[in-house]
């Protein structure tokens, strides 16, 4: 089995693949203070609850936008699975040409999403990931990562209203059903949710327009895919979103693993000394 980690600023999404098929997935809070043992025990409990065996995990792949957790998960992989994890980053084969000014600046999650979406839907594409930040990525018909946009996520906006004002409360992120609201809670919900829908709709239309100008391609042929925890809610108000695919990043990790598993040599059967040294340095 393959264990995949998608580490975001707010949540870690884990997936277990067997014979290239996703058989189980979980979501947990990202905690930079947790040790490898704490994460290991939590994963062990999740596996046990679903009648899975840690010993059946033969490889691990990690995508993270939180550098401080990278070492912790590598330590976890070595100690609990006796293998060094593959980490998405420079030197990893993706099959995608990155047109960013500095390709190293593109978040690993954005590349993983692009690989998965192109594999499933073809190009050209716009991929929207509703995470801590809301990211927009544009992929050409010939599998080129052209660039994108990064906007504050809904939760960040909600937290800012609560933290930077004296009287506004923290609110649940749900649709109030109208924009002419008669109380503070619904007024905030309306601004946060419907306002974000408006941002998404505008950027999609602008990205399609620029894609046609820059490449000469037909923007009407672009497929728009949404992923992330709040994708379902936001997509209800954005007609230009074609697909909601919440597990897109995990599927991308499995695809990237298949492209790289033979390029790293044998990384298992680590010595007891390596495992103990890793534990001492955490």
mmCIF file of C-alpha atoms in Angstrom:
data_model
loop_
_atom_site.group_PDB
_atom_site.id
_atom_site.type_symbol
_atom_site.label_atom_id
_atom_site.label_comp_id
_atom_site.label_asym_id
_atom_site.label_seq_id
_atom_site.Cartn_x
_atom_site.Cartn_y
_atom_site.Cartn_z
ATOM 1 C CA UNK A 1 0.000 0.000 0.000
ATOM 2 C CA UNK A 2 0.973 3.635 -0.537
ATOM 3 C CA UNK A 3 0.404 6.235 2.182
ATOM 4 C CA UNK A 4 0.052 9.790 0.838
ATOM 5 C CA UNK A 5 0.259 13.004 2.900
ATOM 6 C CA UNK A 6 -1.182 16.277 1.613
ATOM 7 C CA UNK A 7 -0.054 18.837 4.201
ATOM 8 C CA UNK A 8 -1.789 22.219 4.135
ATOM 9 C CA UNK A 9 -1.574 25.153 6.513
ATOM 10 C CA UNK A 10 -4.849 24.196 8.199
ATOM 11 C CA UNK A 11 -5.324 20.462 7.583
ATOM 12 C CA UNK A 12 -3.412 17.339 6.681
ATOM 13 C CA UNK A 13 -5.255 14.981 4.338
ATOM 14 C CA UNK A 14 -4.050 11.379 4.342
ATOM 15 C CA UNK A 15 -4.872 8.737 1.771
ATOM 16 C CA UNK A 16 -4.147 5.021 1.519
ATOM 17 C CA UNK A 17 -3.843 3.482 -1.951
ATOM 18 C CA UNK A 18 -3.934 -0.213 -2.762
ATOM 19 C CA UNK A 19 -3.245 -1.294 -6.334
ATOM 20 C CA UNK A 20 -3.460 2.390 -7.386
ATOM 21 C CA UNK A 21 -6.966 2.721 -5.902
ATOM 22 C CA UNK A 22 -7.757 5.074 -3.011
ATOM 23 C CA UNK A 23 -9.259 2.841 -0.324
ATOM 24 C CA UNK A 24 -9.372 5.219 2.649
ATOM 25 C CA UNK A 25 -8.753 8.876 3.461
ATOM 26 C CA UNK A 26 -8.805 11.097 6.540
ATOM 27 C CA UNK A 27 -8.460 14.755 7.463
ATOM 28 C CA UNK A 28 -6.692 16.011 10.588
ATOM 29 C CA UNK A 29 -5.577 19.381 11.901
ATOM 30 C CA UNK A 30 -2.089 20.527 10.932
ATOM 31 C CA UNK A 31 -0.089 20.863 14.141
ATOM 32 C CA UNK A 32 3.531 21.975 13.800
ATOM 33 C CA UNK A 33 4.156 21.114 17.459
ATOM 34 C CA UNK A 34 3.231 17.438 17.161
ATOM 35 C CA UNK A 35 6.108 14.967 17.166
ATOM 36 C CA UNK A 36 6.554 12.080 14.748
ATOM 37 C CA UNK A 37 5.419 9.710 17.520
ATOM 38 C CA UNK A 38 2.230 11.682 18.125
ATOM 39 C CA UNK A 39 1.369 11.623 14.432
ATOM 40 C CA UNK A 40 2.380 7.968 14.294
ATOM 41 C CA UNK A 41 0.048 6.975 17.124
ATOM 42 C CA UNK A 42 -2.826 8.892 15.549
ATOM 43 C CA UNK A 43 -2.280 7.197 12.192
ATOM 44 C CA UNK A 44 -2.064 3.835 13.943
ATOM 45 C CA UNK A 45 -5.483 4.467 15.536
ATOM 46 C CA UNK A 46 -7.001 5.444 12.179
ATOM 47 C CA UNK A 47 -5.596 2.328 10.548
ATOM 48 C CA UNK A 48 -6.858 0.099 13.362
ATOM 49 C CA UNK A 49 -10.365 1.587 13.207
ATOM 50 C CA UNK A 50 -10.586 0.717 9.503
ATOM 51 C CA UNK A 51 -8.921 -2.709 9.861
ATOM 52 C CA UNK A 52 -5.771 -1.631 8.029
ATOM 53 C CA UNK A 53 -2.261 -2.763 8.939
ATOM 54 C CA UNK A 54 0.683 -0.359 9.160
ATOM 55 C CA UNK A 55 2.961 -3.191 8.023
ATOM 56 C CA UNK A 56 1.203 -3.244 4.644
ATOM 57 C CA UNK A 57 2.449 0.270 3.814
ATOM 58 C CA UNK A 58 5.360 -0.189 1.416
ATOM 59 C CA UNK A 59 5.908 3.426 0.388
ATOM 60 C CA UNK A 60 5.109 6.981 1.481
ATOM 61 C CA UNK A 61 4.795 10.218 -0.491
ATOM 62 C CA UNK A 62 4.501 13.733 0.967
ATOM 63 C CA UNK A 63 3.326 17.052 -0.450
ATOM 64 C CA UNK A 64 3.629 19.915 2.015
ATOM 65 C CA UNK A 65 3.361 23.698 2.086
ATOM 66 C CA UNK A 66 4.528 23.696 5.723
ATOM 67 C CA UNK A 67 8.322 23.123 5.642
ATOM 68 C CA UNK A 68 8.613 22.581 9.405
ATOM 69 C CA UNK A 69 6.418 19.473 9.201
ATOM 70 C CA UNK A 70 8.462 17.900 6.409
ATOM 71 C CA UNK A 71 11.161 16.596 8.755
ATOM 72 C CA UNK A 72 8.581 15.295 11.246
ATOM 73 C CA UNK A 73 6.835 13.242 8.574
ATOM 74 C CA UNK A 74 10.137 11.936 7.225
ATOM 75 C CA UNK A 75 11.000 10.813 10.749
ATOM 76 C CA UNK A 76 7.558 9.189 11.028
ATOM 77 C CA UNK A 77 8.082 7.383 7.724
ATOM 78 C CA UNK A 78 11.463 6.056 8.780
ATOM 79 C CA UNK A 79 10.427 5.003 12.271
ATOM 80 C CA UNK A 80 6.998 3.509 11.557
ATOM 81 C CA UNK A 81 7.384 2.258 7.968
ATOM 82 C CA UNK A 82 11.155 1.772 7.714
ATOM 83 C CA UNK A 83 11.363 3.819 4.532
ATOM 84 C CA UNK A 84 12.346 7.308 3.422
ATOM 85 C CA UNK A 85 9.328 9.084 1.958
ATOM 86 C CA UNK A 86 9.294 10.605 -1.512
ATOM 87 C CA UNK A 87 8.676 14.345 -1.153
ATOM 88 C CA UNK A 88 7.227 16.474 -3.953
ATOM 89 C CA UNK A 89 9.744 19.178 -4.795
ATOM 90 C CA UNK A 90 12.705 19.979 -7.060
ATOM 91 C CA UNK A 91 13.927 16.913 -8.948
ATOM 92 C CA UNK A 92 10.575 15.124 -8.886
ATOM 93 C CA UNK A 93 9.189 14.048 -12.259
ATOM 94 C CA UNK A 94 5.695 15.375 -12.916
ATOM 95 C CA UNK A 95 5.400 15.349 -16.705
ATOM 96 C CA UNK A 96 4.433 19.042 -16.591
ATOM 97 C CA UNK A 97 6.387 22.044 -17.907
ATOM 98 C CA UNK A 98 6.385 24.870 -15.320
ATOM 99 C CA UNK A 99 6.248 28.333 -16.918
ATOM 100 C CA UNK A 100 6.586 30.240 -13.630
ATOM 101 C CA UNK A 101 9.432 32.790 -13.510
ATOM 102 C CA UNK A 102 10.919 30.690 -10.704
ATOM 103 C CA UNK A 103 9.434 27.156 -10.772
ATOM 104 C CA UNK A 104 10.645 26.541 -7.199
ATOM 105 C CA UNK A 105 8.133 29.126 -5.967
ATOM 106 C CA UNK A 106 5.115 27.110 -7.067
ATOM 107 C CA UNK A 107 3.556 25.305 -4.097
ATOM 108 C CA UNK A 108 3.805 21.540 -4.177
ATOM 109 C CA UNK A 109 0.043 21.226 -3.746
ATOM 110 C CA UNK A 110 -0.586 23.321 -6.855
ATOM 111 C CA UNK A 111 1.652 21.116 -8.978
ATOM 112 C CA UNK A 112 0.093 17.940 -7.594
ATOM 113 C CA UNK A 113 -3.404 19.266 -8.323
ATOM 114 C CA UNK A 114 -2.368 20.186 -11.855
ATOM 115 C CA UNK A 115 -0.966 16.720 -12.552
ATOM 116 C CA UNK A 116 -4.127 15.022 -11.302
ATOM 117 C CA UNK A 117 -6.557 17.350 -13.077
ATOM 118 C CA UNK A 118 -4.741 17.133 -16.412
ATOM 119 C CA UNK A 119 -4.676 13.333 -16.140
ATOM 120 C CA UNK A 120 -8.426 13.163 -15.407
ATOM 121 C CA UNK A 121 -9.861 15.981 -17.513
ATOM 122 C CA UNK A 122 -7.231 16.937 -20.081
ATOM 123 C CA UNK A 123 -6.380 20.527 -20.939
ATOM 124 C CA UNK A 124 -6.755 23.443 -21.000
ATOM 125 C CA UNK A 125 -7.726 23.755 -17.355
ATOM 126 C CA UNK A 126 -8.363 26.131 -14.510
ATOM 127 C CA UNK A 127 -7.930 24.516 -11.081
ATOM 128 C CA UNK A 128 -9.231 26.224 -7.944
ATOM 129 C CA UNK A 129 -8.142 24.949 -4.533
ATOM 130 C CA UNK A 130 -10.232 26.245 -1.632
ATOM 131 C CA UNK A 131 -7.805 25.893 1.249
ATOM 132 C CA UNK A 132 -6.333 28.356 3.750
ATOM 133 C CA UNK A 133 -5.661 30.405 0.637
ATOM 134 C CA UNK A 134 -7.771 30.086 -2.500
ATOM 135 C CA UNK A 135 -5.434 29.344 -5.408
ATOM 136 C CA UNK A 136 -6.178 29.466 -9.127
ATOM 137 C CA UNK A 137 -3.933 27.607 -11.579
ATOM 138 C CA UNK A 138 -4.019 27.738 -15.377
ATOM 139 C CA UNK A 139 -2.880 24.692 -17.369
ATOM 140 C CA UNK A 140 -2.474 24.711 -21.136
ATOM 141 C CA UNK A 141 -3.744 22.135 -23.588
ATOM 142 C CA UNK A 142 -0.177 20.790 -23.937
ATOM 143 C CA UNK A 143 0.323 20.216 -20.176
ATOM 144 C CA UNK A 144 2.105 23.457 -19.316
ATOM 145 C CA UNK A 145 1.656 25.154 -15.953
ATOM 146 C CA UNK A 146 1.167 28.735 -17.116
ATOM 147 C CA UNK A 147 0.689 30.443 -13.741
ATOM 148 C CA UNK A 148 -2.143 31.541 -11.525
ATOM 149 C CA UNK A 149 -3.547 33.671 -8.733
ATOM 150 C CA UNK A 150 -3.514 33.424 -4.926
ATOM 151 C CA UNK A 151 -6.322 34.988 -2.890
ATOM 152 C CA UNK A 152 -7.176 34.893 0.831
ATOM 153 C CA UNK A 153 -9.372 31.935 1.687
ATOM 154 C CA UNK A 154 -12.814 32.320 3.240
ATOM 155 C CA UNK A 155 -11.595 31.230 6.677
ATOM 156 C CA UNK A 156 -8.752 33.770 6.634
ATOM 157 C CA UNK A 157 -11.233 36.515 5.747
ATOM 158 C CA UNK A 158 -13.582 35.376 8.496
ATOM 159 C CA UNK A 159 -10.786 35.312 11.080
ATOM 160 C CA UNK A 160 -9.654 38.791 10.029
ATOM 161 C CA UNK A 161 -13.145 40.228 10.573
ATOM 162 C CA UNK A 162 -13.305 38.680 14.019
ATOM 163 C CA UNK A 163 -9.779 39.593 15.108
ATOM 164 C CA UNK A 164 -9.542 43.111 13.660
ATOM 165 C CA UNK A 165 -12.928 44.465 14.729
ATOM 166 C CA UNK A 166 -14.212 45.231 18.213
ATOM 167 C CA UNK A 167 -17.782 43.973 17.932
ATOM 168 C CA UNK A 168 -18.039 41.509 15.040
ATOM 169 C CA UNK A 169 -18.309 37.867 16.195
ATOM 170 C CA UNK A 170 -16.828 34.694 14.734
ATOM 171 C CA UNK A 171 -19.435 33.117 12.446
ATOM 172 C CA UNK A 172 -20.143 29.741 10.880
ATOM 173 C CA UNK A 173 -19.324 29.664 7.169
ATOM 174 C CA UNK A 174 -22.698 28.859 5.628
ATOM 175 C CA UNK A 175 -24.908 30.503 3.015
ATOM 176 C CA UNK A 176 -27.536 32.753 4.629
ATOM 177 C CA UNK A 177 -29.718 32.524 1.517
ATOM 178 C CA UNK A 178 -29.893 36.276 0.832
ATOM 179 C CA UNK A 179 -27.752 39.397 0.715
ATOM 180 C CA UNK A 180 -30.246 41.900 2.173
ATOM 181 C CA UNK A 181 -29.628 40.683 5.699
ATOM 182 C CA UNK A 182 -31.275 41.950 8.899
ATOM 183 C CA UNK A 183 -28.766 40.830 11.502
ATOM 184 C CA UNK A 184 -25.005 40.936 11.941
ATOM 185 C CA UNK A 185 -24.389 37.179 11.728
ATOM 186 C CA UNK A 186 -26.149 36.748 8.396
ATOM 187 C CA UNK A 187 -24.635 39.973 7.068
ATOM 188 C CA UNK A 188 -21.141 38.603 7.716
ATOM 189 C CA UNK A 189 -22.001 35.201 6.274
ATOM 190 C CA UNK A 190 -23.380 36.852 3.159
ATOM 191 C CA UNK A 191 -20.288 38.978 2.646
ATOM 192 C CA UNK A 192 -17.883 36.125 3.272
ATOM 193 C CA UNK A 193 -19.581 33.413 1.219
ATOM 194 C CA UNK A 194 -21.205 35.356 -1.609
ATOM 195 C CA UNK A 195 -18.307 37.784 -1.753
ATOM 196 C CA UNK A 196 -15.934 34.857 -2.265
ATOM 197 C CA UNK A 197 -18.183 33.426 -4.954
ATOM 198 C CA UNK A 198 -17.941 36.769 -6.744
ATOM 199 C CA UNK A 199 -14.141 36.777 -6.494
ATOM 200 C CA UNK A 200 -13.968 33.234 -7.893
ATOM 201 C CA UNK A 201 -16.337 34.020 -10.756
ATOM 202 C CA UNK A 202 -14.393 37.152 -11.742
ATOM 203 C CA UNK A 203 -10.961 35.477 -11.670
ATOM 204 C CA UNK A 204 -12.202 32.511 -13.710
ATOM 205 C CA UNK A 205 -13.577 34.836 -16.406
ATOM 206 C CA UNK A 206 -10.424 36.978 -16.375
ATOM 207 C CA UNK A 207 -8.174 33.895 -16.563
ATOM 208 C CA UNK A 208 -10.111 32.526 -19.532
ATOM 209 C CA UNK A 209 -9.803 35.880 -21.288
ATOM 210 C CA UNK A 210 -6.040 36.067 -20.718
ATOM 211 C CA UNK A 211 -5.551 32.441 -21.735
ATOM 212 C CA UNK A 212 -7.109 33.205 -25.108
ATOM 213 C CA UNK A 213 -4.960 36.326 -25.532
ATOM 214 C CA UNK A 214 -1.659 34.695 -24.516
ATOM 215 C CA UNK A 215 -1.962 31.317 -26.222
ATOM 216 C CA UNK A 216 -4.452 31.844 -29.013
ATOM 217 C CA UNK A 217 -6.406 28.922 -27.581
ATOM 218 C CA UNK A 218 -10.166 28.775 -27.242
ATOM 219 C CA UNK A 219 -11.105 29.813 -23.672
ATOM 220 C CA UNK A 220 -14.528 28.224 -24.107
ATOM 221 C CA UNK A 221 -12.814 24.827 -24.122
ATOM 222 C CA UNK A 222 -11.285 25.345 -20.675
ATOM 223 C CA UNK A 223 -12.429 22.942 -17.967
ATOM 224 C CA UNK A 224 -12.757 24.428 -14.477
ATOM 225 C CA UNK A 225 -12.104 22.054 -11.573
ATOM 226 C CA UNK A 226 -12.573 22.924 -7.898
ATOM 227 C CA UNK A 227 -11.027 21.090 -4.963
ATOM 228 C CA UNK A 228 -10.444 21.686 -1.260
ATOM 229 C CA UNK A 229 -12.615 21.611 1.844
ATOM 230 C CA UNK A 230 -15.007 24.434 0.885
ATOM 231 C CA UNK A 231 -15.217 23.622 -2.824
ATOM 232 C CA UNK A 232 -18.726 22.160 -2.683
ATOM 233 C CA UNK A 233 -20.257 25.161 -0.934
ATOM 234 C CA UNK A 234 -18.618 27.816 -3.111
ATOM 235 C CA UNK A 235 -19.256 25.931 -6.356
ATOM 236 C CA UNK A 236 -23.011 26.158 -5.805
ATOM 237 C CA UNK A 237 -22.820 29.868 -6.552
ATOM 238 C CA UNK A 238 -20.275 29.736 -9.407
ATOM 239 C CA UNK A 239 -21.820 28.396 -12.612
ATOM 240 C CA UNK A 240 -18.500 28.279 -14.469
ATOM 241 C CA UNK A 241 -17.118 25.489 -12.227
ATOM 242 C CA UNK A 242 -17.469 22.214 -14.165
ATOM 243 C CA UNK A 243 -16.267 19.649 -11.616
ATOM 244 C CA UNK A 244 -15.835 19.451 -7.844
ATOM 245 C CA UNK A 245 -13.108 16.942 -7.002
ATOM 246 C CA UNK A 246 -12.266 17.079 -3.291
ATOM 247 C CA UNK A 247 -9.672 14.281 -3.385
ATOM 248 C CA UNK A 248 -7.783 15.664 -6.375
ATOM 249 C CA UNK A 249 -4.516 16.242 -4.472
ATOM 250 C CA UNK A 250 -4.358 12.688 -3.136
ATOM 251 C CA UNK A 251 -4.930 11.305 -6.625
ATOM 252 C CA UNK A 252 -2.163 13.555 -7.921
ATOM 253 C CA UNK A 253 0.223 12.221 -5.292
ATOM 254 C CA UNK A 254 -0.484 8.665 -6.422
ATOM 255 C CA UNK A 255 0.218 9.628 -10.053
ATOM 256 C CA UNK A 256 3.476 11.380 -9.140
ATOM 257 C CA UNK A 257 4.498 8.386 -7.045
ATOM 258 C CA UNK A 258 4.062 6.118 -10.069
ATOM 259 C CA UNK A 259 6.284 8.439 -12.126
ATOM 260 C CA UNK A 260 9.068 8.451 -9.508
ATOM 261 C CA UNK A 261 9.013 5.174 -7.587
ATOM 262 C CA UNK A 262 11.753 3.574 -9.712
ATOM 263 C CA UNK A 263 14.012 6.639 -9.700
ATOM 264 C CA UNK A 264 14.930 6.678 -6.028
ATOM 265 C CA UNK A 265 16.439 3.231 -5.639
ATOM 266 C CA UNK A 266 15.631 1.055 -2.661
ATOM 267 C CA UNK A 267 14.848 3.314 0.280
ATOM 268 C CA UNK A 268 13.560 0.675 2.663
ATOM 269 C CA UNK A 269 15.348 -1.706 5.028
ATOM 270 C CA UNK A 270 16.911 1.216 6.877
ATOM 271 C CA UNK A 271 19.321 0.345 9.615
ATOM 272 C CA UNK A 272 18.424 0.562 13.291
ATOM 273 C CA UNK A 273 21.174 3.167 13.675
ATOM 274 C CA UNK A 274 19.552 5.446 11.055
ATOM 275 C CA UNK A 275 16.203 5.239 12.804
ATOM 276 C CA UNK A 276 17.697 5.983 16.224
ATOM 277 C CA UNK A 277 19.753 8.900 14.848
ATOM 278 C CA UNK A 278 16.637 10.404 13.290
ATOM 279 C CA UNK A 279 14.823 10.127 16.621
ATOM 280 C CA UNK A 280 17.672 11.804 18.510
ATOM 281 C CA UNK A 281 17.757 14.780 16.102
ATOM 282 C CA UNK A 282 14.037 15.543 16.147
#
